[in-house]
C-alpha atoms as one frame of an Amber mdcrd trajectory, in Angstrom:
protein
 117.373 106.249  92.418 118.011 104.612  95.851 120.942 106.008  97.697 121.653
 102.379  98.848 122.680 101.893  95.277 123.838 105.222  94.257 127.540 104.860
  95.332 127.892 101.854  93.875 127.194 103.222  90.246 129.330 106.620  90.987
 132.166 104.177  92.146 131.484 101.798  89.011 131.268  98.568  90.675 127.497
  98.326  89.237 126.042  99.582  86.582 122.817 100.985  86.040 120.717 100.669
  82.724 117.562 102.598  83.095 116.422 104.947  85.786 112.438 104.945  86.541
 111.714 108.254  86.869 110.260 110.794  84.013 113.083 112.483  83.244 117.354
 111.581  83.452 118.746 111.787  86.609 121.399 115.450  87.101 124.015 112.939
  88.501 124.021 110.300  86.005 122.941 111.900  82.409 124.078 108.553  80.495
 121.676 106.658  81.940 118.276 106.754  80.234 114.738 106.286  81.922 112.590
 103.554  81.008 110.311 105.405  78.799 113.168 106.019  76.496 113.442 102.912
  76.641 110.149 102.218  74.862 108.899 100.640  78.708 105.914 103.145  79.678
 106.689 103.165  83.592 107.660 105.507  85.858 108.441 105.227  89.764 109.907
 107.271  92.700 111.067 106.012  96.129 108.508 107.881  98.778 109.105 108.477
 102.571 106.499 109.294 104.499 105.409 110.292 107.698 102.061 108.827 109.062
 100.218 108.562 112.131  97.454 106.546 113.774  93.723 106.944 113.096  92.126
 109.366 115.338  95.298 111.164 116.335  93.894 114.811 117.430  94.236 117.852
 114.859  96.421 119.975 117.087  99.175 116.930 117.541  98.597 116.468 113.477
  99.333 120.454 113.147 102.576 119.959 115.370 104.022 117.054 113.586 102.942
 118.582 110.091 105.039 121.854 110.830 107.565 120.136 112.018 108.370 117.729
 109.233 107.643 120.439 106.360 110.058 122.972 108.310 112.791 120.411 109.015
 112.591 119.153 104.897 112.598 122.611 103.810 116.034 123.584 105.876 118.991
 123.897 103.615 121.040 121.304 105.668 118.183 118.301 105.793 118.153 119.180
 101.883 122.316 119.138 101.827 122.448 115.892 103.539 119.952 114.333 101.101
 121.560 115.904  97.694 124.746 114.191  99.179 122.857 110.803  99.314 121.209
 111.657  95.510 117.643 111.067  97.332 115.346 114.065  96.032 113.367 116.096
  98.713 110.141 117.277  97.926 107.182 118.589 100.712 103.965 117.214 100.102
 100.726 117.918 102.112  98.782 114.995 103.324  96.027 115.545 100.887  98.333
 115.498  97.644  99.894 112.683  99.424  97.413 111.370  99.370  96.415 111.196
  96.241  99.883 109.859  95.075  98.798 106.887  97.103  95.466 105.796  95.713
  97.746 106.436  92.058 100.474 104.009  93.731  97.509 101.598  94.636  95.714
 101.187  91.517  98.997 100.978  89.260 100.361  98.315  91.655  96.836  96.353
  91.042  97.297  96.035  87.910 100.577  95.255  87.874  99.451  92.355  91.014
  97.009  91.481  88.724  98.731  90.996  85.460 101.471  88.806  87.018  98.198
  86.588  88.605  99.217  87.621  92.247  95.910  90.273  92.694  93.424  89.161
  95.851  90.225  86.748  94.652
């Protein structure tokens, strides 16, 4: 669930009716997913971290360790409980392959709604 809309459903000014991930969210239990719902789609936000084509391995290695130490410290992981956004590491190569599912799921969807490329 976004945080941008998070606070407005713990403070009750909105209202959420399903949640898109697999499973209910911890912080709001009485709201079911979708495929409860009978609707047989899931979804996640995703934040990533990319650089330009033919950026050198050893600046790639830097930026890699980095990122995975900073999301694995217990205050990066605090501040992002706080905000109800879930942290997870990924390499690039099983991010990777999250993105080619992304791709094909949202051509189909492009597609059924007549919006794909000709």
């Amino acid at each position: 669930m976004p945080s941008e809309t998070y606070q407005y459903f713990k403070a009750g000014s909105m209202r959420p009716l399903a949640v898109f991930s697999k499973k209910r969210l911890p912080d709001l239990p009485n709201v079911p997913t979708l495929l409860e719902k009978g609707i047989n789609f899931t979804d996640s936000s995703t934040r990533a971290i990319f650089a330009p084509k033919g950026t050198p391995e050893n600046i790639i290695k830097v930026l890699h360790d980095g990122f995975k130490k900073c999301i694995e410290d217990k205050t990066f992981k605090a501040m992002f409980k706080k905000l109800n956004e879930p942290v997870a590491y990924m390499d690039g190569k099983s991010f990777q392959k999250i993105l080619l599912e992304q791709k094909e799921l949202y051509g189909k969807v492009l597609k059924a709604v007549g919006l794909s490329k000709k």
